Short mmCIF file of C-alpha atoms and ligand atoms in Angstrom, two decimals:
data_model
loop_
_atom_site.label_atom_id
_atom_site.label_comp_id
_atom_site.label_asym_id
_atom_site.label_seq_id
_atom_site.Cartn_x
_atom_site.Cartn_y
_atom_site.Cartn_z
CA MET O 1 0.04 -0.03 0.01
CA PRO O 2 1.35 3.43 -0.83
CA GLY O 3 2.08 5.67 2.17
CA GLU O 4 -0.02 8.54 3.37
CA GLN O 5 1.81 11.86 3.76
CA LEU O 6 0.28 14.73 5.74
CA MET O 7 0.53 18.40 4.99
CA TYR O 8 2.14 21.07 7.17
CA ILE O 9 0.20 24.04 8.60
CA GLY O 10 1.27 26.21 11.53
CA GLY O 11 4.02 23.78 12.56
CA ARG O 12 1.72 20.72 12.58
CA TRP O 13 1.32 17.78 10.24
CA ILE O 14 -2.38 17.42 9.42
CA PRO O 15 -4.83 15.82 6.96
CA SER O 16 -7.48 17.80 5.10
CA GLN O 17 -10.38 18.99 7.21
CA ASP O 18 -12.65 17.49 4.51
CA GLY O 19 -10.93 14.10 4.85
CA LEU O 20 -10.14 13.98 1.13
CA TRP O 21 -6.95 12.62 -0.44
CA LEU O 22 -5.16 12.80 -3.73
CA ASP O 23 -3.28 9.96 -5.31
CA VAL O 24 0.33 10.71 -6.32
CA TYR O 25 1.79 8.70 -9.25
CA ASN O 26 5.18 7.48 -10.37
CA PRO O 27 5.02 8.55 -14.04
CA ALA O 28 7.68 6.02 -15.06
CA THR O 29 5.36 3.11 -14.32
CA GLY O 30 1.91 4.66 -13.71
CA ALA O 31 1.78 3.17 -10.24
CA VAL O 32 0.43 5.07 -7.23
CA LEU O 33 3.31 6.37 -5.16
CA ALA O 34 1.59 7.97 -2.17
CA ARG O 35 -1.52 9.74 -1.02
CA VAL O 36 -1.54 13.34 0.15
CA PRO O 37 -4.32 15.52 1.62
CA SER O 38 -6.54 17.28 -0.88
CA ALA O 39 -6.70 20.61 0.87
CA CYS O 40 -10.00 22.51 0.95
CA ALA O 41 -10.73 26.15 1.62
CA ARG O 42 -10.80 25.62 5.39
CA ASP O 43 -7.25 24.16 5.27
CA VAL O 44 -6.15 27.06 3.14
CA ASP O 45 -7.69 29.39 5.69
CA ALA O 46 -5.77 27.71 8.56
CA ALA O 47 -2.52 28.04 6.63
CA CYS O 48 -3.17 31.73 5.93
CA GLN O 49 -4.04 32.38 9.56
CA ALA O 50 -0.76 30.69 10.61
CA ALA O 51 1.33 32.62 8.12
CA ARG O 52 -0.39 35.87 8.93
CA THR O 53 0.08 35.45 12.67
CA ALA O 54 3.75 34.53 12.29
CA PHE O 55 4.27 37.62 10.09
CA ASP O 56 2.32 40.10 12.18
CA ALA O 57 3.90 38.87 15.46
CA GLY O 58 7.27 39.56 13.90
CA VAL O 59 8.81 36.17 14.73
CA TRP O 60 10.45 36.19 11.31
CA PRO O 61 10.48 39.65 9.79
CA ALA O 62 11.74 41.21 13.03
CA MET O 63 14.43 38.59 13.69
CA ALA O 64 17.94 39.94 13.45
CA GLU O 65 19.20 39.71 9.88
CA ARG O 66 22.21 37.52 10.69
CA ALA O 67 20.03 35.09 12.62
CA ARG O 68 17.63 34.81 9.69
CA ALA O 69 20.59 34.24 7.35
CA ARG O 70 21.96 31.54 9.66
CA ILE O 71 18.65 29.62 9.49
CA LEU O 72 18.61 29.66 5.70
CA PHE O 73 22.39 28.60 5.54
CA ASP O 74 21.58 25.74 7.93
CA ALA O 75 18.55 24.70 5.81
CA ALA O 76 20.91 24.69 2.77
CA ASN O 77 23.30 22.31 4.57
CA LEU O 78 20.39 20.02 5.46
CA VAL O 79 19.27 19.91 1.82
CA ARG O 80 22.81 18.94 0.87
CA GLU O 81 22.88 16.25 3.55
CA ARG O 82 19.66 14.82 2.16
CA ARG O 83 20.78 15.18 -1.46
CA GLN O 84 20.34 11.51 -2.45
CA GLN O 85 16.97 11.02 -0.70
CA LEU O 86 15.53 14.21 -2.14
CA ALA O 87 16.72 13.39 -5.68
CA MET O 88 15.32 9.87 -5.35
CA LEU O 89 11.88 11.25 -4.35
CA GLU O 90 12.08 13.76 -7.20
CA VAL O 91 12.90 11.04 -9.76
CA THR O 92 10.05 8.68 -8.55
CA ASN O 93 7.52 11.49 -8.43
CA SER O 94 8.48 13.63 -11.48
CA GLY O 95 10.05 11.02 -13.82
CA LYS O 96 13.14 12.99 -14.60
CA PRO O 97 16.53 11.25 -14.94
CA MET O 98 18.51 10.95 -11.67
CA GLN O 99 21.41 13.22 -12.84
CA ASP O 100 18.91 16.01 -13.48
CA ALA O 101 17.18 15.53 -10.16
CA LEU O 102 20.56 15.69 -8.45
CA ALA O 103 21.36 18.98 -10.23
CA ASP O 104 17.97 20.36 -9.10
CA VAL O 105 18.65 19.46 -5.46
CA ASP O 106 22.07 21.10 -5.63
CA GLU O 107 20.64 24.22 -7.11
CA ALA O 108 17.88 24.31 -4.48
CA ALA O 109 20.53 24.19 -1.74
CA TYR O 110 22.48 26.94 -3.54
CA LEU O 111 19.35 29.13 -3.77
CA LEU O 112 19.00 29.04 -0.01
CA GLU O 113 22.66 30.09 0.32
CA TYR O 114 22.44 32.72 -2.37
CA TYR O 115 19.44 34.40 -0.78
CA ALA O 116 20.74 33.91 2.78
CA GLY O 117 23.69 35.98 1.61
CA TRP O 118 21.41 38.80 0.50
CA ILE O 119 19.78 39.18 3.88
CA THR O 120 22.75 40.86 5.41
CA LYS O 121 23.53 42.97 2.36
CA LEU O 122 20.16 44.43 1.49
CA SER O 123 20.00 48.20 2.19
CA GLY O 124 17.79 51.19 1.59
CA GLU O 125 18.68 54.74 0.49
CA VAL O 126 18.91 58.28 1.76
CA LEU O 127 17.63 60.82 -0.83
CA PRO O 128 18.53 64.45 -1.32
CA VAL O 129 15.44 66.46 -0.31
CA GLY O 130 17.06 69.70 0.76
CA PRO O 131 18.66 70.92 4.06
CA ASP O 132 15.46 70.93 6.09
CA ALA O 133 14.48 67.26 5.76
CA MET O 134 15.64 63.76 5.32
CA SER O 135 14.11 61.02 3.11
CA LEU O 136 14.86 57.44 3.98
CA VAL O 137 13.85 54.60 1.67
CA LEU O 138 13.34 51.33 3.46
CA ARG O 139 12.83 47.87 1.99
CA GLU O 140 10.24 45.88 3.91
CA PRO O 141 8.85 42.39 3.44
CA MET O 142 5.58 42.24 1.55
CA GLY O 143 3.91 40.01 4.06
CA VAL O 144 2.23 36.68 3.51
CA VAL O 145 3.25 35.02 0.30
CA ALA O 146 1.35 32.24 -1.63
CA ALA O 147 3.84 30.29 -3.77
CA ILE O 148 1.97 28.22 -6.38
CA VAL O 149 4.32 25.94 -8.30
CA PRO O 150 4.12 23.52 -11.22
CA TRP O 151 5.35 19.92 -11.60
CA ASN O 152 8.27 20.16 -14.02
CA TYR O 153 10.93 21.20 -11.46
CA PRO O 154 9.04 20.58 -8.21
CA LEU O 155 11.74 21.23 -5.63
CA LEU O 156 13.60 23.82 -7.68
CA MET O 157 10.61 25.94 -8.56
CA ALA O 158 9.45 25.79 -4.99
CA MET O 159 12.82 26.97 -3.77
CA GLN O 160 12.97 29.80 -6.44
CA LYS O 161 10.04 31.32 -4.60
CA VAL O 162 10.48 30.16 -1.02
CA ALA O 163 14.16 31.09 -0.58
CA PRO O 164 13.83 34.77 -1.71
CA ALA O 165 10.46 35.13 0.08
CA LEU O 166 11.94 33.93 3.37
CA ALA O 167 15.07 36.04 2.82
CA ALA O 168 12.88 39.09 2.36
CA GLY O 169 11.26 38.33 5.73
CA CYS O 170 7.99 37.18 4.36
CA THR O 171 6.03 34.17 5.61
CA VAL O 172 5.04 31.55 3.05
CA ILE O 173 2.31 29.09 2.09
CA LEU O 174 3.65 26.76 -0.59
CA LYS O 175 1.22 24.92 -2.75
CA PRO O 176 3.05 22.30 -4.81
CA ALA O 177 1.46 20.96 -7.95
CA GLU O 178 -1.02 18.12 -7.25
CA GLN O 179 1.13 15.80 -9.37
CA THR O 180 4.39 16.45 -7.49
CA PRO O 181 4.05 17.24 -3.76
CA MET O 182 6.64 14.77 -2.53
CA THR O 183 9.85 16.93 -2.30
CA ALA O 184 7.88 19.97 -1.05
CA LEU O 185 6.73 17.91 1.88
CA GLU O 186 10.33 17.27 2.90
CA LEU O 187 10.96 20.96 3.36
CA PRO O 188 9.05 21.50 6.66
CA GLU O 189 11.38 19.17 8.58
CA ILE O 190 14.38 20.75 7.06
CA PHE O 191 13.28 24.28 7.99
CA GLU O 192 12.23 23.13 11.49
CA LEU O 193 15.62 21.55 12.12
CA ALA O 194 17.27 24.75 10.84
CA GLY O 195 15.34 26.72 13.45
CA LEU O 196 12.66 28.43 11.37
CA PRO O 197 9.84 29.48 13.79
CA SER O 198 6.51 27.66 13.27
CA GLY O 199 3.91 29.31 11.05
CA VAL O 200 6.63 30.95 8.86
CA PHE O 201 6.60 28.16 6.27
CA ASN O 202 3.48 26.08 5.46
CA VAL O 203 2.76 23.48 2.81
CA VAL O 204 -0.78 22.96 1.53
CA THR O 205 -1.25 20.07 -0.83
CA GLY O 206 -4.20 19.93 -3.25
CA ASP O 207 -5.27 20.81 -6.76
CA GLY O 208 -5.81 24.15 -8.46
CA PRO O 209 -9.54 24.66 -7.91
CA GLY O 210 -9.66 23.17 -4.34
CA ALA O 211 -6.46 24.62 -2.82
CA GLY O 212 -4.81 27.03 -5.26
CA GLU O 213 -7.78 29.23 -5.87
CA PRO O 214 -8.80 29.65 -2.24
CA LEU O 215 -5.25 30.77 -1.67
CA VAL O 216 -5.42 33.33 -4.42
CA ARG O 217 -8.73 34.68 -3.01
CA HIS O 218 -7.69 34.73 0.61
CA PRO O 219 -7.64 38.23 2.13
CA MET O 220 -4.65 37.52 4.37
CA VAL O 221 -2.34 36.78 1.38
CA ASP O 222 -0.37 39.82 0.26
CA LYS O 223 1.54 38.37 -2.63
CA ILE O 224 1.13 35.54 -5.10
CA SER O 225 4.07 34.12 -6.94
CA PHE O 226 2.83 31.73 -9.59
CA THR O 227 4.50 29.51 -12.22
CA GLY O 228 2.27 27.58 -14.55
CA SER O 229 -0.04 27.80 -17.54
CA LEU O 230 -1.06 30.99 -19.31
CA GLU O 231 -4.71 30.16 -18.70
CA VAL O 232 -4.39 29.86 -14.91
CA GLY O 233 -1.99 32.84 -14.78
CA LYS O 234 -4.67 35.10 -16.34
CA ARG O 235 -7.26 33.79 -13.98
CA ILE O 236 -5.06 34.52 -10.99
CA GLN O 237 -4.33 37.99 -12.17
CA ARG O 238 -8.07 38.67 -12.47
CA ILE O 239 -8.91 37.34 -9.02
CA ALA O 240 -5.89 39.03 -7.41
CA ALA O 241 -7.17 42.39 -8.83
CA ASP O 242 -10.17 42.33 -6.45
CA SER O 243 -7.84 42.97 -3.42
CA VAL O 244 -4.93 44.42 -5.33
CA LYS O 245 -2.63 41.55 -4.35
CA ARG O 246 0.87 41.74 -5.75
CA VAL O 247 1.41 39.09 -8.41
CA THR O 248 4.38 37.54 -10.16
CA LEU O 249 3.55 35.32 -13.13
CA GLU O 250 5.81 32.94 -15.03
CA LEU O 251 3.69 31.46 -17.74
CA GLY O 252 5.89 29.58 -20.19
CA GLY O 253 6.47 30.25 -23.80
CA LYS O 254 7.14 29.16 -27.35
CA SER O 255 10.81 30.20 -27.53
CA PRO O 256 12.82 30.40 -30.76
CA ASN O 257 16.22 28.85 -31.41
CA ILE O 258 18.07 30.44 -34.35
CA ILE O 259 21.01 28.75 -36.09
CA PHE O 260 22.97 30.93 -38.47
CA SER O 261 25.12 29.22 -41.13
CA ASP O 262 28.33 30.29 -39.41
CA ALA O 263 27.36 28.57 -36.19
CA ASP O 264 29.62 25.93 -34.61
CA LEU O 265 27.41 22.97 -35.35
CA GLU O 266 29.28 20.71 -32.94
CA ARG O 267 27.82 22.82 -30.15
CA ALA O 268 24.67 24.02 -31.87
CA ILE O 269 23.22 20.55 -32.66
CA PRO O 270 23.45 19.09 -29.16
CA GLY O 271 22.50 22.46 -27.68
CA THR O 272 19.42 22.79 -29.86
CA CYS O 273 18.28 19.25 -28.94
CA LEU O 274 18.88 19.91 -25.24
CA GLY O 275 16.76 23.05 -25.68
CA VAL O 276 13.75 21.01 -26.74
CA PHE O 277 14.33 17.60 -25.17
CA TRP O 278 15.71 18.44 -21.80
CA ASN O 279 13.42 17.45 -18.93
CA GLN O 280 11.20 15.67 -21.49
CA GLY O 281 10.51 19.05 -23.08
CA GLU O 282 8.58 20.00 -19.98
CA VAL O 283 10.43 23.29 -19.70
CA CYS O 284 8.82 26.71 -19.79
CA SER O 285 11.73 28.08 -21.80
CA ALA O 286 12.05 25.16 -24.22
CA THR O 287 13.40 26.59 -27.46
CA ALA O 288 11.06 24.48 -29.57
CA ARG O 289 10.72 26.76 -32.64
CA VAL O 290 14.05 26.10 -34.42
CA TYR O 291 14.96 28.43 -37.38
CA VAL O 292 17.86 27.37 -39.57
CA GLU O 293 19.66 29.48 -42.20
CA ASP O 294 18.96 28.30 -45.75
CA GLY O 295 22.36 27.10 -46.74
CA ILE O 296 22.73 24.62 -43.87
CA PHE O 297 19.09 23.60 -43.50
CA ASP O 298 19.25 20.12 -44.95
CA ARG O 299 22.42 19.29 -43.08
CA VAL O 300 21.02 20.47 -39.80
CA VAL O 301 17.84 18.43 -40.31
CA GLU O 302 19.95 15.37 -40.75
CA LEU O 303 22.24 16.05 -37.77
CA ILE O 304 19.22 16.86 -35.52
CA ALA O 305 17.54 13.60 -36.58
CA GLN O 306 20.72 11.66 -35.72
CA GLU O 307 20.94 13.40 -32.35
CA ALA O 308 17.22 12.84 -31.56
CA LYS O 309 17.67 9.13 -32.23
CA LYS O 310 20.32 8.94 -29.54
CA VAL O 311 17.79 9.87 -26.85
CA ARG O 312 17.15 6.88 -24.46
CA LEU O 313 13.72 6.89 -22.91
CA GLY O 314 13.15 5.08 -19.68
CA SER O 315 12.93 5.26 -15.97
CA GLY O 316 14.87 8.06 -14.33
CA LEU O 317 16.42 5.47 -12.03
CA ASP O 318 18.18 3.73 -14.95
CA PRO O 319 21.57 5.34 -15.46
CA ALA O 320 21.24 4.83 -19.23
CA THR O 321 18.15 6.93 -19.35
CA THR O 322 18.48 10.39 -20.92
CA MET O 323 14.73 11.20 -21.15
CA GLY O 324 12.05 10.19 -18.60
CA PRO O 325 8.23 9.97 -19.00
CA LEU O 326 5.91 12.95 -19.13
CA ILE O 327 4.33 13.86 -15.87
CA SER O 328 0.85 12.32 -16.35
CA GLN O 329 -1.46 10.48 -18.62
CA SER O 330 -3.32 13.74 -19.42
CA GLN O 331 -0.02 15.53 -20.30
CA LYS O 332 0.87 12.59 -22.61
CA ARG O 333 -2.50 12.90 -24.33
CA ARG O 334 -2.04 16.61 -24.60
CA VAL O 335 1.37 16.30 -26.29
CA GLU O 336 0.15 13.58 -28.57
CA ALA O 337 -2.72 15.75 -29.69
CA TYR O 338 -0.16 18.49 -30.57
CA ILE O 339 1.81 15.96 -32.61
CA GLN O 340 -1.39 14.93 -34.45
CA SER O 341 -2.34 18.56 -35.04
CA ALA O 342 1.06 19.26 -36.55
CA GLN O 343 0.50 16.43 -39.04
CA ASP O 344 -3.07 17.55 -39.75
CA ASP O 345 -1.83 21.03 -40.51
CA GLY O 346 0.69 19.71 -43.07
CA ALA O 347 3.95 19.34 -41.22
CA SER O 348 6.24 16.47 -42.15
CA LEU O 349 7.60 14.11 -39.49
CA VAL O 350 11.40 13.86 -39.70
CA VAL O 351 11.96 11.55 -36.80
CA GLN O 352 10.18 10.06 -33.87
CA GLY O 353 12.32 8.24 -31.32
CA ALA O 354 11.69 4.84 -29.83
CA LEU O 355 9.56 4.13 -26.74
CA PRO O 356 10.89 2.00 -23.89
CA VAL O 357 10.52 -1.77 -24.43
CA ASN O 358 10.82 -2.84 -20.79
CA PRO O 359 7.38 -4.32 -19.92
CA GLU O 360 7.62 -2.83 -16.39
CA LEU O 361 7.39 0.61 -17.94
CA SER O 362 4.30 -0.17 -20.11
CA GLY O 363 2.08 1.86 -17.81
CA GLY O 364 4.39 4.95 -17.90
CA PHE O 365 3.58 8.20 -19.70
CA TYR O 366 6.25 8.17 -22.45
CA VAL O 367 6.39 10.32 -25.56
CA ALA O 368 9.47 9.99 -27.77
CA PRO O 369 11.42 12.95 -29.23
CA THR O 370 9.56 14.17 -32.26
CA VAL O 371 10.90 16.46 -35.00
CA PHE O 372 8.90 18.19 -37.76
CA VAL O 373 9.74 20.21 -40.86
CA GLY O 374 7.35 22.33 -42.90
CA ALA O 375 5.01 23.35 -40.09
CA ALA O 376 2.65 26.19 -41.27
CA LYS O 377 3.47 29.61 -39.96
CA HIS O 378 0.60 30.18 -37.61
CA SER O 379 -0.42 26.54 -37.05
CA LYS O 380 -0.95 25.39 -33.42
CA ILE O 381 2.39 23.61 -33.30
CA MET O 382 4.13 26.93 -34.11
CA MET O 383 2.08 29.09 -31.75
CA GLU O 384 1.16 27.08 -28.63
CA GLU O 385 3.29 25.68 -25.82
CA VAL O 386 3.51 21.88 -26.20
CA PHE O 387 5.40 21.07 -22.99
CA GLY O 388 6.77 17.88 -24.50
CA PRO O 389 9.75 16.80 -26.63
CA VAL O 390 8.50 18.21 -29.94
CA MET O 391 10.67 20.37 -32.27
CA THR O 392 9.83 22.20 -35.51
CA LEU O 393 12.57 23.07 -37.99
CA THR O 394 11.95 26.05 -40.24
CA ARG O 395 14.14 27.75 -42.93
CA PHE O 396 15.16 31.49 -43.06
CA THR O 397 17.31 33.58 -45.35
CA THR O 398 18.00 36.92 -43.68
CA GLU O 399 18.67 38.20 -40.24
CA SER O 400 15.73 40.59 -40.20
CA GLU O 401 13.36 37.90 -41.49
CA VAL O 402 14.37 35.54 -38.65
CA ILE O 403 14.04 38.28 -36.08
CA ASP O 404 10.45 38.84 -37.27
CA LYS O 405 9.77 35.07 -37.11
CA ALA O 406 11.29 34.78 -33.64
CA ASN O 407 9.03 37.59 -32.40
CA ASP O 408 5.93 36.27 -34.10
CA THR O 409 4.50 34.88 -30.88
CA PRO O 410 2.33 36.07 -27.97
CA TYR O 411 5.05 34.76 -25.62
CA GLY O 412 8.46 36.18 -24.73
CA LEU O 413 10.26 34.07 -22.23
CA ALA O 414 13.54 33.06 -23.88
CA ALA O 415 15.42 32.59 -27.14
CA ALA O 416 18.67 30.98 -28.33
CA VAL O 417 20.95 32.30 -31.04
CA TRP O 418 23.86 30.27 -32.51
CA THR O 419 26.49 32.19 -34.46
CA ARG O 420 30.23 32.83 -34.46
CA GLN O 421 29.75 36.56 -35.05
CA ILE O 422 29.47 38.21 -31.72
CA ASP O 423 28.07 41.45 -33.17
CA ARG O 424 25.26 39.57 -34.84
CA GLY O 425 24.59 37.50 -31.71
CA LEU O 426 24.29 40.72 -29.71
CA ARG O 427 22.14 42.47 -32.39
CA VAL O 428 19.71 39.62 -32.63
CA GLY O 429 19.76 39.22 -28.84
CA LYS O 430 18.67 42.80 -28.42
CA ALA O 431 16.00 42.63 -31.12
CA ILE O 432 14.26 39.60 -29.67
CA ARG O 433 11.50 40.53 -27.17
CA ALA O 434 12.18 37.91 -24.46
CA GLY O 435 13.36 37.89 -20.85
CA THR O 436 16.39 35.74 -21.52
CA VAL O 437 18.40 35.34 -24.74
CA TRP O 438 21.19 32.74 -24.91
CA ILE O 439 24.03 33.24 -27.39
CA ASN O 440 25.71 29.90 -28.27
CA ASP O 441 23.85 28.04 -25.59
CA SER O 442 20.27 27.13 -24.61
CA GLN O 443 18.64 26.82 -21.20
CA PRO O 444 21.15 27.90 -18.54
CA ALA O 445 19.34 29.84 -15.83
CA PRO O 446 21.94 30.80 -13.26
CA SER O 447 20.43 31.61 -9.87
CA GLU O 448 22.32 34.93 -9.87
CA ALA O 449 20.53 36.25 -13.02
CA PRO O 450 16.98 37.48 -13.40
CA TRP O 451 14.45 35.09 -15.00
CA GLY O 452 11.05 35.95 -16.35
CA GLY O 453 8.94 36.87 -19.31
CA TYR O 454 8.08 39.66 -21.77
CA LYS O 455 4.60 39.70 -23.30
CA GLN O 456 2.21 36.88 -22.25
CA SER O 457 5.08 34.90 -20.69
CA GLY O 458 4.29 36.91 -17.61
CA PHE O 459 5.74 39.67 -15.51
CA GLY O 460 8.03 40.07 -12.53
CA ARG O 461 11.26 38.27 -12.19
CA GLU O 462 12.57 35.32 -10.29
CA LEU O 463 16.19 34.56 -9.31
CA GLY O 464 18.93 37.13 -8.81
CA ARG O 465 18.47 40.43 -6.92
CA GLN O 466 15.25 41.04 -8.91
CA GLY O 467 13.84 37.79 -7.56
CA LEU O 468 14.29 39.10 -4.05
CA GLU O 469 12.80 42.49 -4.80
CA GLU O 470 9.60 40.81 -5.89
CA PHE O 471 8.92 40.15 -2.14
CA LEU O 472 9.78 43.64 -0.89
CA GLU O 473 7.77 46.77 -0.50
CA THR O 474 9.34 50.18 -0.71
CA LYS O 475 8.69 52.60 2.20
CA HIS O 476 9.52 56.28 2.29
CA LEU O 477 10.17 57.74 5.71
CA PHE O 478 10.29 61.57 5.62
CA ILE O 479 11.79 63.43 8.56
CA ARG O 480 11.47 67.22 9.08
CA LEU O 481 14.76 68.53 10.48
CA HIS O 482 14.07 72.26 10.93
P1 NAI R 1 -1.54 24.66 -14.31
O1 NAI R 1 -1.29 26.07 -14.58
O2 NAI R 1 -3.02 24.21 -14.18
O3 NAI R 1 -0.87 24.22 -12.91
C1 NAI R 1 0.20 24.91 -12.31
C2 NAI R 1 -0.06 25.14 -10.80
O4 NAI R 1 -1.19 25.96 -10.67
C3 NAI R 1 -0.42 23.83 -10.00
O5 NAI R 1 0.06 23.93 -8.69
C4 NAI R 1 -1.98 23.89 -9.96
O6 NAI R 1 -2.52 23.13 -8.93
C5 NAI R 1 -2.23 25.39 -9.80
N1 NAI R 1 -3.54 25.78 -10.27
C6 NAI R 1 -4.30 25.30 -11.22
N2 NAI R 1 -5.45 25.97 -11.33
C7 NAI R 1 -5.43 26.94 -10.39
C8 NAI R 1 -6.32 27.95 -9.97
N3 NAI R 1 -7.50 28.08 -10.53
N4 NAI R 1 -5.95 28.78 -8.99
C9 NAI R 1 -4.79 28.69 -8.41
N5 NAI R 1 -3.87 27.65 -8.72
C10 NAI R 1 -4.24 26.85 -9.74
O7 NAI R 1 -0.77 23.75 -15.34
P2 NAI R 1 -1.15 22.29 -15.89
O8 NAI R 1 -2.68 22.21 -16.16
O9 NAI R 1 -0.59 21.32 -14.92
O10 NAI R 1 -0.36 22.21 -17.23
C11 NAI R 1 -0.96 22.66 -18.48
C12 NAI R 1 0.04 23.35 -19.32
O11 NAI R 1 0.52 24.52 -18.69
C13 NAI R 1 1.27 22.61 -19.66
O12 NAI R 1 1.08 21.78 -20.73
C14 NAI R 1 2.25 23.76 -19.97
O13 NAI R 1 2.04 24.16 -21.35
C15 NAI R 1 1.86 24.87 -19.03
N6 NAI R 1 2.71 24.87 -17.85
C16 NAI R 1 3.70 25.77 -17.80
C17 NAI R 1 4.62 25.76 -16.80
C18 NAI R 1 5.73 26.72 -16.70
O14 NAI R 1 6.82 26.39 -16.21
N7 NAI R 1 5.55 28.00 -17.06
C19 NAI R 1 4.54 24.77 -15.68
C20 NAI R 1 3.39 23.88 -15.80
C21 NAI R 1 2.57 23.93 -16.86
MG1 MG R 2 -4.36 23.08 -15.33
#
């Protein structure tokens, strides 16, 4: 029998007040891994009360900066000590290959350290307002934060929000995705052992309508930090408007990858494939629209096909695996429907990789790497986020043409440009309307650098100093001197 795992509110482990549970799956096999509480509005209310009380009583925001920093550093050490166990949970719950899960855990620990460091360096300003007065600008925590995260990087996305929110002095209610609550539920013990006062960090498990939405509506929440679908992001922004809650939205994209004919193909081919196939393509910044300069198009198609065929699908626990299953049966169906739509709209299939043959994996949610050429300009496969390992290859002739094509999207999260001419790389990088542009690489998102979208990819930034500022208010203190 799969184990039952409680959620964590106000320093206590509890079930849902409605007594409802959610099944959590292992996507590699389709087997049920555990059951977690399916939180209801009353549970969300309890979590908001706990976070509000902890904030208003000052147990966290008014703690000495160096003491707060110490707690986050200690939490980072505990994450590192539990590296293997956390990675194993992430693999069995999310399906990703072990080496990727280990990298996620390491970066989660680093995020705690990175933001712990900021706590003792953050400062305000003194402004020139004449000889008779003094203006102080203070940075204060926003208050109670609702962190709503998706299932593609369960621990890492949680930490991208939780670490800076705590560093800012906020209290937090984390709602992991219903598909992937397992690593989030390891965090309370870690923070408790590190000395975080109770009520400062809470985890509410449940689905979007049952747990996420009551959190968004709750009057005690000051700030919502959300990563997920465009559709839910728009809904959250609408609901948040009623009480003017602060909102940060990271809503994915349909990012371009441009290969100029002078590119170093030894790097561009594997880099382009990683940009679409990494994490099973379940990446908000997947550079899935690949544009290739005319003269090298046929060669690139062939090289990409060879590279795609090297991908080994399987369980994330198998060291030979380079691509795991998708997160769920419904995500698999969704991606397969996009593949079908591409064919219906006239695109030609170049390659579709092999599915795992191991009978133990027959219940898993696998979709093989899929590459198309000839997709129509505004067809679904070119305009909508697939969130699976599906690439389209499209020809271009001039720089200005490919810039127009790259920008022909409602999204603006990221882009990759491959060229040996640095001036061209920079020119194209500046011309693309996206929050991140990689030149001669795809996908790195260092924790020190800002991350977020232009256009409908969202607004606000995560990571870096900007990621901390999302959880800070600005106060002006004016003092009359004469
Ligand atoms: P989703 O947006 O429904 O789920 C993301 C998170 O939002 C989960 O924690 C979910 O419980 C919560 N949520 C859902 N409805 C909510 C509501 N009404 N109020 C508050 N919270 C709510 O994403 P879903 O349905 O799992 O995936 C669908 C598509 O969304 C994917 O195929 C992909 O295209 C996109 N997506 C983008 C992500 C990104 O990194 N930007 C991450 C996950 C999904
Ligand atoms: Mg949804």
